[in-house]
Short mmCIF file of C-alpha atoms in Angstrom, two decimals:
data_model
loop_
_atom_site.label_atom_id
_atom_site.label_comp_id
_atom_site.label_asym_id
_atom_site.label_seq_id
_atom_site.Cartn_x
_atom_site.Cartn_y
_atom_site.Cartn_z
CA MET A 1 50.61 10.40 -13.71
CA PHE A 2 49.53 10.59 -16.91
CA LEU A 3 53.41 10.84 -17.75
CA HIS A 4 55.03 8.25 -19.46
CA GLY A 5 58.81 7.94 -18.43
CA ALA A 6 61.34 9.00 -20.64
CA ARG A 7 63.20 5.87 -20.89
CA ASN A 8 62.58 3.76 -17.89
CA GLU A 9 58.44 2.26 -18.75
CA THR A 10 56.12 2.56 -15.69
CA LEU A 11 52.85 0.97 -15.70
CA TRP A 12 51.68 4.05 -13.66
CA PRO A 13 50.19 6.04 -16.52
CA LEU A 14 47.65 2.92 -17.29
CA MET A 15 46.42 3.33 -13.90
CA GLY A 16 45.46 7.04 -14.68
CA PRO A 17 42.00 6.85 -16.63
CA PRO A 18 40.48 4.36 -14.75
CA THR A 19 41.55 5.94 -11.68
CA VAL A 20 39.70 9.39 -12.95
CA TRP A 21 36.60 7.47 -13.38
CA ALA A 22 37.02 5.88 -10.10
CA LEU A 23 37.16 9.42 -8.02
CA HIS A 24 34.54 10.36 -10.49
CA PHE A 25 32.44 7.71 -9.64
CA ALA A 26 32.59 7.77 -6.07
CA ALA A 27 32.05 12.37 -6.26
CA VAL A 28 28.77 11.97 -8.14
CA TYR A 29 27.31 9.34 -5.93
CA GLY A 30 28.42 11.18 -2.28
CA TRP A 31 27.13 14.05 -4.04
CA ALA A 32 24.02 13.22 -5.36
CA ALA A 33 22.84 11.56 -1.84
CA VAL A 34 24.09 13.77 0.32
CA ALA A 35 22.71 16.86 -1.77
CA CYS A 36 19.17 14.54 -1.42
CA ALA A 37 19.46 14.02 2.41
CA LYS A 38 19.64 17.68 2.71
CA ALA A 39 16.66 18.66 0.74
CA THR A 40 15.24 21.68 0.81
CA PRO A 41 11.49 23.40 -0.74
CA ASP A 42 13.63 25.23 -3.07
CA ASP A 43 15.75 22.13 -4.01
CA SER A 44 19.27 24.38 -4.49
CA MET A 45 20.90 21.30 -2.91
CA PHE A 46 19.74 19.53 -5.55
CA LEU A 47 19.99 21.93 -8.33
CA ALA A 48 23.82 22.94 -7.23
CA ALA A 49 24.48 19.02 -7.09
CA ARG A 50 23.24 18.79 -11.15
CA TRP A 51 25.13 21.24 -12.24
CA GLY A 52 28.35 20.19 -9.67
CA ILE A 53 27.94 17.05 -11.51
CA GLY A 54 28.00 18.56 -14.90
CA ALA A 55 31.00 20.14 -13.74
CA LEU A 56 32.61 17.11 -13.00
CA THR A 57 31.92 14.96 -15.38
CA VAL A 58 33.70 17.72 -18.01
CA VAL A 59 36.33 18.31 -15.92
CA ALA A 60 36.90 14.29 -16.12
CA LEU A 61 36.40 13.49 -19.53
CA ALA A 62 39.21 16.11 -20.10
CA MET A 63 41.50 14.62 -17.88
CA ILE A 64 40.54 11.52 -19.10
CA ALA A 65 41.23 13.17 -23.14
CA TYR A 66 44.43 14.53 -22.56
CA ALA A 67 45.80 11.05 -20.86
CA GLY A 68 44.44 9.13 -23.84
CA TYR A 69 46.28 11.68 -26.25
CA ARG A 70 49.21 10.88 -24.45
CA ALA A 71 48.48 7.41 -24.61
CA TRP A 72 48.12 7.79 -28.11
CA GLN A 73 51.40 9.76 -28.95
CA ILE A 74 53.65 6.55 -27.24
CA TRP A 75 51.56 4.30 -29.28
CA GLY A 76 52.89 6.26 -32.13
CA PHE A 77 49.39 7.46 -33.53
CA GLY A 78 48.50 4.47 -34.50
CA ARG A 79 51.43 3.54 -37.25
CA PHE A 80 51.91 0.08 -35.73
CA ASP A 81 50.03 -2.98 -35.33
CA PRO A 82 49.57 -4.86 -32.43
CA PRO A 83 50.06 -7.17 -30.41
CA HIS A 84 53.71 -5.19 -29.50
CA ALA A 85 54.82 -8.76 -28.52
CA ALA A 86 58.72 -8.46 -28.79
CA GLY A 87 60.86 -8.29 -25.61
CA THR A 88 61.77 -4.93 -26.36
CA GLU A 89 61.88 -1.63 -24.52
CA THR A 90 59.87 -0.22 -28.25
CA ASP A 91 57.71 -2.85 -27.83
CA ARG A 92 56.38 -2.66 -23.97
CA ARG A 93 56.36 1.02 -24.77
CA ARG A 94 53.67 1.24 -27.45
CA PHE A 95 52.17 -2.23 -25.77
CA LEU A 96 51.45 0.55 -22.55
CA GLY A 97 50.04 3.27 -25.00
CA PHE A 98 47.75 1.19 -26.79
CA ALA A 99 46.67 -0.59 -23.65
CA THR A 100 45.78 3.08 -21.80
CA LEU A 101 44.45 4.29 -24.85
CA LEU A 102 41.85 1.51 -24.75
CA LEU A 103 41.43 2.75 -21.27
CA ALA A 104 40.94 5.69 -21.70
CA GLY A 105 38.39 5.01 -23.99
CA LEU A 106 36.30 2.68 -22.16
CA SER A 107 37.08 5.44 -18.65
CA ALA A 108 34.92 8.07 -20.94
CA VAL A 109 32.23 5.83 -21.54
CA SER A 110 31.49 5.03 -18.07
CA VAL A 111 31.67 8.70 -16.99
CA ILE A 112 29.46 9.81 -19.72
CA PHE A 113 27.31 7.02 -17.76
CA VAL A 114 28.13 7.93 -14.23
CA GLY A 115 27.39 11.34 -14.98
CA LEU A 116 24.14 11.41 -17.32
CA PRO A 117 21.60 11.00 -15.00
CA ALA A 118 22.09 14.85 -13.79
CA LEU A 119 21.23 15.30 -17.12
CA PHE A 120 17.51 14.13 -16.75
CA ILE A 121 16.08 14.13 -12.92
CA ALA A 122 15.30 17.19 -11.72
CA GLU A 123 14.23 15.97 -8.24
CA CYS A 124 15.38 13.88 -5.45
CA THR A 125 11.78 12.18 -4.68
CA TRP A 126 12.18 9.22 -6.32
CA MET B 1 -0.89 -47.08 -34.52
CA GLY B 2 -4.13 -45.67 -33.24
CA SER B 3 -2.06 -43.97 -30.17
CA SER B 4 0.90 -43.19 -32.90
CA ILE B 5 -2.42 -41.34 -34.90
CA GLY B 6 -4.14 -39.79 -30.95
CA LYS B 7 -0.63 -38.43 -30.63
CA ARG B 8 0.08 -36.51 -33.74
CA ARG B 9 -3.98 -35.30 -33.04
CA LEU B 10 -3.07 -34.36 -29.82
CA ALA B 11 0.32 -32.66 -31.30
CA ARG B 12 -1.82 -30.34 -33.64
CA ARG B 13 -4.30 -29.49 -31.33
CA ALA B 14 -1.76 -28.23 -29.08
CA ALA B 15 -0.45 -26.53 -31.40
CA ALA B 16 -4.03 -25.06 -32.65
CA VAL B 17 -3.73 -24.18 -29.13
CA PHE B 18 -0.57 -23.22 -27.18
CA PRO B 19 -0.45 -19.65 -29.24
CA ALA B 20 -4.11 -19.03 -28.26
CA VAL B 21 -3.44 -19.86 -24.75
CA LEU B 22 -0.09 -17.36 -24.57
CA ALA B 23 -1.97 -14.50 -26.20
CA THR B 24 -4.47 -14.77 -23.71
CA GLY B 25 -2.21 -15.17 -20.82
CA CYS B 26 -0.60 -11.53 -22.07
CA THR B 27 -4.97 -9.83 -21.69
CA GLY B 28 -7.05 -9.38 -18.86
CA PRO B 29 -6.87 -7.77 -15.50
CA GLN B 30 -3.35 -7.99 -14.05
CA SER B 31 -1.61 -7.97 -17.07
CA ALA B 32 1.65 -5.09 -18.07
CA LEU B 33 1.23 -6.09 -21.75
CA ASP B 34 -2.61 -4.86 -21.55
CA PRO B 35 -1.84 -1.52 -20.01
CA ALA B 36 -4.90 0.25 -18.82
CA GLY B 37 -2.08 3.11 -17.44
CA ARG B 38 0.10 6.07 -18.63
CA GLU B 39 2.56 4.73 -16.60
CA ALA B 40 1.67 1.00 -17.67
CA GLU B 41 1.72 2.36 -21.43
CA THR B 42 5.28 3.56 -20.33
CA VAL B 43 6.11 0.35 -18.68
CA ALA B 44 4.89 -1.67 -21.76
CA HIS B 45 6.23 0.71 -24.52
CA LEU B 46 10.14 -0.06 -23.07
CA PHE B 47 9.09 -4.33 -22.56
CA TRP B 48 8.21 -3.93 -26.40
CA VAL B 49 11.21 -2.09 -27.40
CA MET B 50 13.40 -4.54 -25.71
CA THR B 51 11.71 -7.64 -26.77
CA ILE B 52 12.26 -6.41 -30.24
CA GLY B 53 15.65 -4.63 -30.03
CA GLY B 54 16.45 -7.93 -28.14
CA ALA B 55 15.26 -9.78 -30.94
CA VAL B 56 16.80 -8.61 -33.97
CA ILE B 57 20.03 -8.53 -32.34
CA TRP B 58 19.98 -12.42 -31.33
CA VAL B 59 18.38 -13.15 -35.05
CA ALA B 60 21.47 -10.76 -36.14
CA VAL B 61 24.27 -12.54 -34.21
CA LEU B 62 23.09 -16.04 -35.03
CA ALA B 63 23.03 -15.59 -39.13
CA LEU B 64 26.87 -14.59 -38.21
CA ALA B 65 27.72 -17.61 -36.86
CA VAL B 66 25.71 -19.65 -39.28
CA TYR B 67 27.68 -17.56 -42.27
CA ALA B 68 31.02 -17.72 -40.35
CA GLY B 69 30.09 -21.66 -39.57
CA GLY B 70 28.76 -23.11 -42.31
CA LEU B 71 28.96 -21.05 -45.48
CA LYS B 72 31.86 -19.09 -45.80
CA ARG B 73 35.01 -21.53 -46.18
CA GLN B 74 37.62 -19.02 -46.60
CA PRO B 75 39.19 -17.45 -44.10
CA VAL B 76 38.85 -13.48 -43.16
CA SER B 77 41.77 -11.38 -43.13
CA GLU B 78 43.06 -10.36 -39.76
CA ALA B 79 42.42 -6.18 -40.51
CA PHE B 80 38.69 -7.66 -41.32
CA ALA B 81 39.02 -9.46 -37.90
CA PHE B 82 39.97 -5.77 -36.38
CA ARG B 83 37.74 -4.27 -38.27
CA LEU B 84 35.01 -7.02 -36.61
CA ILE B 85 36.04 -6.94 -33.09
CA VAL B 86 35.74 -2.78 -32.55
CA TRP B 87 32.99 -2.71 -34.46
CA CYS B 88 30.91 -4.95 -33.34
CA GLY B 89 32.36 -5.50 -30.27
CA ALA B 90 32.82 -1.74 -28.27
CA ALA B 91 31.55 1.07 -31.09
CA ILE B 92 28.28 -0.96 -31.69
CA PRO B 93 27.67 -2.28 -27.91
CA THR B 94 28.45 1.35 -26.91
CA VAL B 95 26.24 3.11 -29.04
CA ILE B 96 22.87 0.88 -28.69
CA LEU B 97 23.76 0.75 -24.48
CA ALA B 98 23.97 4.74 -24.26
CA ALA B 99 21.09 4.57 -26.13
CA LEU B 100 18.90 2.79 -24.07
CA LEU B 101 20.27 4.49 -20.72
CA VAL B 102 19.02 8.06 -22.11
CA TYR B 103 15.53 6.53 -23.32
CA GLY B 104 15.41 5.42 -19.59
CA LEU B 105 16.57 8.28 -18.18
CA TYR B 106 14.37 9.98 -20.74
CA LEU B 107 11.01 8.03 -19.28
CA MET B 108 11.80 8.76 -15.83
CA PRO B 109 9.64 11.58 -15.23
CA GLU B 110 7.01 9.05 -17.01
CA LEU B 111 7.52 6.58 -14.81
CA ARG B 112 7.52 8.24 -11.55
CA PRO B 113 5.60 11.52 -12.49
CA TRP B 114 5.26 13.19 -9.15
CA THR B 115 6.35 16.46 -9.91
CA ARG B 116 5.05 19.59 -7.89
CA GLU B 117 2.52 20.44 -10.86
CA ALA B 118 0.70 16.97 -10.58
CA ALA B 119 1.44 17.13 -6.94
CA ALA B 120 -0.61 20.23 -6.64
CA GLU B 121 -3.66 19.04 -8.94
CA PRO B 122 -4.51 15.24 -8.00
CA GLY B 123 -7.67 13.31 -9.25
CA LEU B 124 -7.36 11.75 -5.81
CA LYS B 125 -4.76 11.32 -2.72
CA GLY B 126 -4.51 8.35 -0.87
CA HIS B 127 -2.54 5.91 1.49
CA VAL B 128 -1.74 2.17 1.48
CA THR B 129 -0.61 0.64 4.31
CA GLY B 130 0.70 -3.13 3.27
CA GLU B 131 0.09 -5.54 6.49
CA GLN B 132 0.59 -9.29 6.57
CA PHE B 133 -1.60 -10.08 4.30
CA TRP B 134 -3.32 -7.39 3.52
CA TRP B 135 -4.40 -3.78 2.02
CA ARG B 136 -5.03 -1.24 4.05
CA VAL B 137 -6.33 1.64 2.16
CA ARG B 138 -7.19 5.43 3.03
CA TYR B 139 -8.74 7.72 0.89
CA ASP B 140 -7.67 11.52 1.74
CA LEU B 141 -10.10 13.54 1.22
CA PRO B 142 -10.97 17.57 0.91
CA GLU B 143 -14.11 16.60 3.89
CA GLY B 144 -11.62 14.12 5.74
CA ALA B 145 -10.03 10.31 5.82
CA VAL B 146 -11.98 7.70 4.62
CA GLU B 147 -10.60 4.12 5.31
CA SER B 148 -11.45 1.52 3.05
CA ALA B 149 -9.70 -2.27 2.18
CA ASN B 150 -8.63 -4.32 -0.44
CA GLU B 151 -10.02 -2.11 -2.88
CA ILE B 152 -9.03 1.26 -4.88
CA LEU B 153 -11.73 3.22 -6.54
CA VAL B 154 -9.87 5.25 -8.59
CA PRO B 155 -11.29 7.83 -11.44
CA VAL B 156 -10.01 7.73 -14.55
CA GLY B 157 -8.01 10.25 -16.78
CA ARG B 158 -6.76 11.82 -13.50
CA PRO B 159 -3.76 11.44 -11.57
CA VAL B 160 -3.98 9.29 -8.54
CA HIS B 161 -1.27 9.65 -5.77
CA LEU B 162 -0.74 7.01 -3.47
CA THR B 163 2.04 7.40 0.39
CA LEU B 164 2.83 3.43 0.93
CA THR B 165 4.35 2.09 3.81
CA SER B 166 4.18 -0.90 5.97
CA PRO B 167 4.32 -1.70 9.86
CA ASP B 168 5.84 -5.27 9.07
CA VAL B 169 7.02 -6.02 6.62
CA ILE B 170 8.56 -5.29 3.01
CA HIS B 171 5.89 -5.18 0.73
CA SER B 172 5.23 -4.21 -3.46
CA PHE B 173 2.68 -2.55 -4.61
CA TRP B 174 1.91 -3.53 -7.73
CA VAL B 175 -0.82 -3.17 -10.22
CA PRO B 176 0.55 -4.33 -13.64
CA ALA B 177 -2.22 -3.13 -15.48
CA LEU B 178 -1.67 0.57 -14.60
CA ALA B 179 2.12 1.39 -12.91
CA GLY B 180 5.12 0.04 -12.42
CA LYS B 181 5.69 -1.63 -8.95
CA MET B 182 6.43 0.41 -5.45
CA ASP B 183 7.94 -0.70 -2.58
CA LEU B 184 6.25 -0.23 0.75
CA ILE B 185 8.86 -0.48 3.27
CA PRO B 186 8.55 0.11 7.05
CA GLY B 187 9.65 3.00 8.84
CA ARG B 188 9.68 4.98 4.84
CA THR B 189 7.18 6.71 3.06
CA ASN B 190 7.03 5.66 -0.85
CA ARG B 191 5.07 7.27 -3.27
CA ILE B 192 3.75 6.14 -6.62
CA THR B 193 1.29 7.87 -9.22
CA PHE B 194 -0.62 6.34 -11.78
CA THR B 195 -3.50 7.42 -14.03
CA ALA B 196 -5.89 5.27 -15.42
CA THR B 197 -6.76 5.54 -18.84
CA LYS B 198 -9.85 3.07 -18.96
CA PRO B 199 -12.23 2.11 -16.83
CA GLY B 200 -12.35 -1.32 -15.63
CA VAL B 201 -11.14 -3.81 -12.67
CA TYR B 202 -7.50 -4.21 -12.35
CA ARG B 203 -6.11 -7.05 -9.87
CA GLY B 204 -2.87 -5.90 -8.34
CA VAL B 205 -0.65 -8.19 -6.28
CA CYS B 206 2.26 -7.86 -3.42
CA ALA B 207 5.26 -7.79 -5.57
CA GLU B 208 7.86 -8.75 -2.60
CA PHE B 209 7.72 -12.28 -0.35
CA CYS B 210 6.52 -11.29 2.29
CA GLY B 211 5.19 -14.30 4.19
CA GLU B 212 3.35 -17.70 3.88
CA SER B 213 0.25 -16.02 2.25
CA HIS B 214 2.55 -13.31 0.21
CA ALA B 215 0.19 -14.98 -2.72
CA LEU B 216 -2.98 -14.62 -1.55
CA MET B 217 -2.23 -10.73 -0.95
CA ALA B 218 -4.48 -9.36 -3.90
CA LEU B 219 -6.39 -5.78 -4.27
CA THR B 220 -8.81 -4.37 -6.97
CA VAL B 221 -8.41 -1.62 -8.35
CA ARG B 222 -11.84 -0.05 -9.98
CA ALA B 223 -11.19 3.30 -12.14
CA VAL B 224 -14.56 4.81 -13.22
CA GLU B 225 -15.41 7.67 -14.95
CA PRO B 226 -14.82 11.07 -12.17
CA GLU B 227 -18.67 11.41 -11.88
CA GLU B 228 -19.34 7.71 -10.33
CA HIS B 229 -15.85 8.27 -8.85
CA ALA B 230 -17.60 11.00 -7.22
CA ARG B 231 -20.71 8.97 -6.57
CA LEU B 232 -18.46 6.03 -5.15
CA ILE B 233 -16.08 7.69 -2.71
CA ALA B 234 -19.65 9.93 -1.56
CA ALA B 235 -21.07 6.07 -0.27
CA GLU B 236 -17.51 4.74 1.26
CA ALA B 237 -17.24 7.97 3.04
CA ARG B 238 -21.00 7.19 4.56
CA PRO B 239 -21.48 4.77 7.51
CA ALA B 240 -22.54 1.45 6.88
CA ALA B 241 -25.34 0.12 5.57
CA VAL B 242 -26.09 -1.82 8.98
CA THR B 243 -26.04 -0.37 12.34
CA ALA B 244 -28.09 -2.55 14.50
CA GLY B 245 -29.78 -6.03 14.23
CA ALA B 246 -29.07 -9.74 15.45
CA GLY B 247 -25.55 -9.60 13.26
CA LEU B 248 -24.38 -6.96 14.68
CA ASP B 249 -24.84 -7.58 18.39
CA LEU B 250 -23.23 -11.16 17.41
CA PHE B 251 -20.39 -8.78 15.74
CA ILE B 252 -20.08 -7.57 18.80
CA ALA B 253 -20.30 -10.38 21.26
CA LYS B 254 -17.93 -12.68 19.69
CA GLY B 255 -14.84 -9.88 19.81
CA CYS B 256 -15.08 -8.87 15.46
CA ALA B 257 -15.02 -5.42 17.40
CA ALA B 258 -11.52 -5.81 18.79
CA CYS B 259 -10.10 -5.51 15.40
CA HIS B 260 -12.46 -4.79 13.00
CA THR B 261 -14.24 -1.28 12.37
CA ILE B 262 -17.64 -0.51 11.03
CA ARG B 263 -18.88 2.90 11.41
CA GLY B 264 -21.64 3.82 12.79
CA THR B 265 -21.63 1.19 15.25
CA PRO B 266 -19.23 0.84 18.41
CA ALA B 267 -17.15 -1.44 16.62
CA ALA B 268 -13.94 0.53 15.90
CA GLY B 269 -11.09 -1.90 16.24
CA THR B 270 -8.66 -1.24 14.12
CA VAL B 271 -5.68 -4.34 13.26
CA GLY B 272 -7.91 -5.85 11.10
CA PRO B 273 -9.55 -4.17 7.99
CA ASP B 274 -12.19 -1.68 7.48
CA LEU B 275 -15.43 -3.45 7.49
CA THR B 276 -17.75 -0.50 7.02
CA HIS B 277 -18.38 -1.30 3.45
CA VAL B 278 -17.68 -5.32 3.05
CA GLY B 279 -20.52 -6.23 1.46
CA SER B 280 -20.35 -4.20 -1.57
CA ARG B 281 -16.15 -4.82 -2.41
CA PRO B 282 -16.31 -7.73 -5.57
CA THR B 283 -13.83 -9.97 -3.35
CA LEU B 284 -12.66 -11.05 -0.04
CA ALA B 285 -9.47 -11.79 2.20
CA ALA B 286 -7.56 -8.91 -0.46
CA ALA B 287 -8.85 -10.46 -3.20
CA THR B 288 -8.43 -13.95 -2.59
CA LEU B 289 -12.04 -15.35 -2.05
CA PRO B 290 -15.17 -13.79 -3.91
CA ASN B 291 -17.71 -12.02 -1.75
CA ASP B 292 -20.18 -14.74 -1.81
CA GLN B 293 -22.06 -16.10 1.43
CA ALA B 294 -20.84 -19.62 1.25
CA ALA B 295 -17.09 -17.96 1.07
CA ARG B 296 -18.08 -15.36 3.93
CA GLU B 297 -18.54 -18.67 6.12
CA ARG B 298 -15.42 -20.30 4.99
CA PHE B 299 -13.41 -17.70 5.60
CA LEU B 300 -14.83 -17.61 9.38
CA ARG B 301 -14.75 -21.14 10.21
CA HIS B 302 -11.31 -20.95 9.31
CA PRO B 303 -9.07 -18.09 7.82
CA ASP B 304 -6.45 -19.68 8.01
CA ALA B 305 -7.30 -22.51 5.90
CA VAL B 306 -8.11 -19.60 3.20
CA LYS B 307 -4.61 -17.61 3.96
CA PRO B 308 -1.77 -19.36 5.87
CA GLY B 309 -0.31 -16.70 8.82
CA ILE B 310 -3.32 -14.87 9.14
CA ARG B 311 -3.60 -13.36 12.28
CA MET B 312 -7.42 -13.33 12.59
CA PRO B 313 -8.35 -16.47 14.80
CA ALA B 314 -10.75 -19.07 13.77
CA TYR B 315 -14.35 -19.38 14.76
CA ASP B 316 -15.04 -22.73 13.98
CA MET B 317 -16.20 -23.22 17.74
CA LEU B 318 -19.62 -20.65 16.78
CA PRO B 319 -22.73 -22.41 15.76
CA PRO B 320 -23.59 -22.72 12.13
CA ALA B 321 -26.44 -20.86 12.77
CA GLU B 322 -24.42 -17.32 13.93
CA ILE B 323 -22.10 -18.20 11.68
CA GLU B 324 -24.68 -17.65 8.70
CA THR B 325 -25.79 -14.89 10.77
CA LEU B 326 -22.59 -13.06 10.59
CA ALA B 327 -21.55 -13.82 6.90
CA ARG B 328 -24.93 -12.23 6.51
CA PHE B 329 -25.03 -9.42 8.29
CA LEU B 330 -21.17 -8.78 6.15
CA GLY B 331 -23.06 -8.92 3.18
CA ASP B 332 -25.21 -6.26 3.34
CA LEU B 333 -22.66 -3.68 4.42
CA THR B 334 -23.09 -2.37 1.21
#
């Protein structure tokens, strides 16, 4: 999904980082809800969820970083200025690379924001 | 001419009075900006951080707009515009939002300090039920449960833990000077913890629309020093001060006892507020009326005129002498 086509440009890589964000979001919300619904007095479920959410966040960030790096590469590491509006294959590739890079940045920030509460909230009872 | 001078004088007077009105609006027994509890202090602090931060950003954006629109005549370079968008449009907002998120999450244990250590050692435990349109209050003391209504006595400097629920609709428990809000939800038990830091009488309200008299569903929280609190709670736990006489006979004969309890007497109804010590409460009808003879008589005659939608029937068919006797009896229940 993260790989840009060698010649014929495809839109799929553009959706990579937001897809990771969406999956991370659903997994974190689902895990926290289940862990709190089944909370035990020793809190092992919730503790597992906190560590699990931390691990998921790291994995998601790694995937987004990889996608972002690939996009940066396709864009040309910033050597060419936007808007890449010409009707050529080169410009299409650069435009998609640049757009994917911006989406990777947004997705990374969102994944961090979604994962942060697990760092601070120590109990389910709120 | 005269009227224009009058207007000017009025405007000057308004200009002098207005800030004073604004300022007094921020203090008093029901203000989150005049905190008297640990949790409320946190909320007030958060409010000031947000307000001042927002004001600074607002002034900066306006200054930039004035500069760009009026002072600077030459267009800026494209590179500068790009940098402006990247920094002011993306980087700085992200950093500010991240900082606010971390700050808000960091405050959570402060705002909801229901930790195990605190729960093990509360200064007072209680249970509050929000009902249309009053508050059923139960103190869970080591000696047993004591029921009261529309007034909570809390010790200064000790954490107070309340469990909250509702038998009818959703209400919300909010004593702005002491803590944030917490909903009372049918079929669910919520919890709130707060610690009063200053002795005083604070006003709480229902903060979730619950029916016709929602705005008249208030309560009083009296924060007193722990020794005084122990004394007041012991008094609250005692049976009623008056357990015989014409007032009580009327109370039973006219059916009041079907809904109200007066401990130490045969009156043991549980539909309405416990009236064992109603005379000692500062207010009547969930902090709606002052607790004096005239207000008690008025409430007995036309409770629905005081609180629309109330379940208590009107007793205006009783002769004035009986209403007076009943109201005096209730006042004597200190």
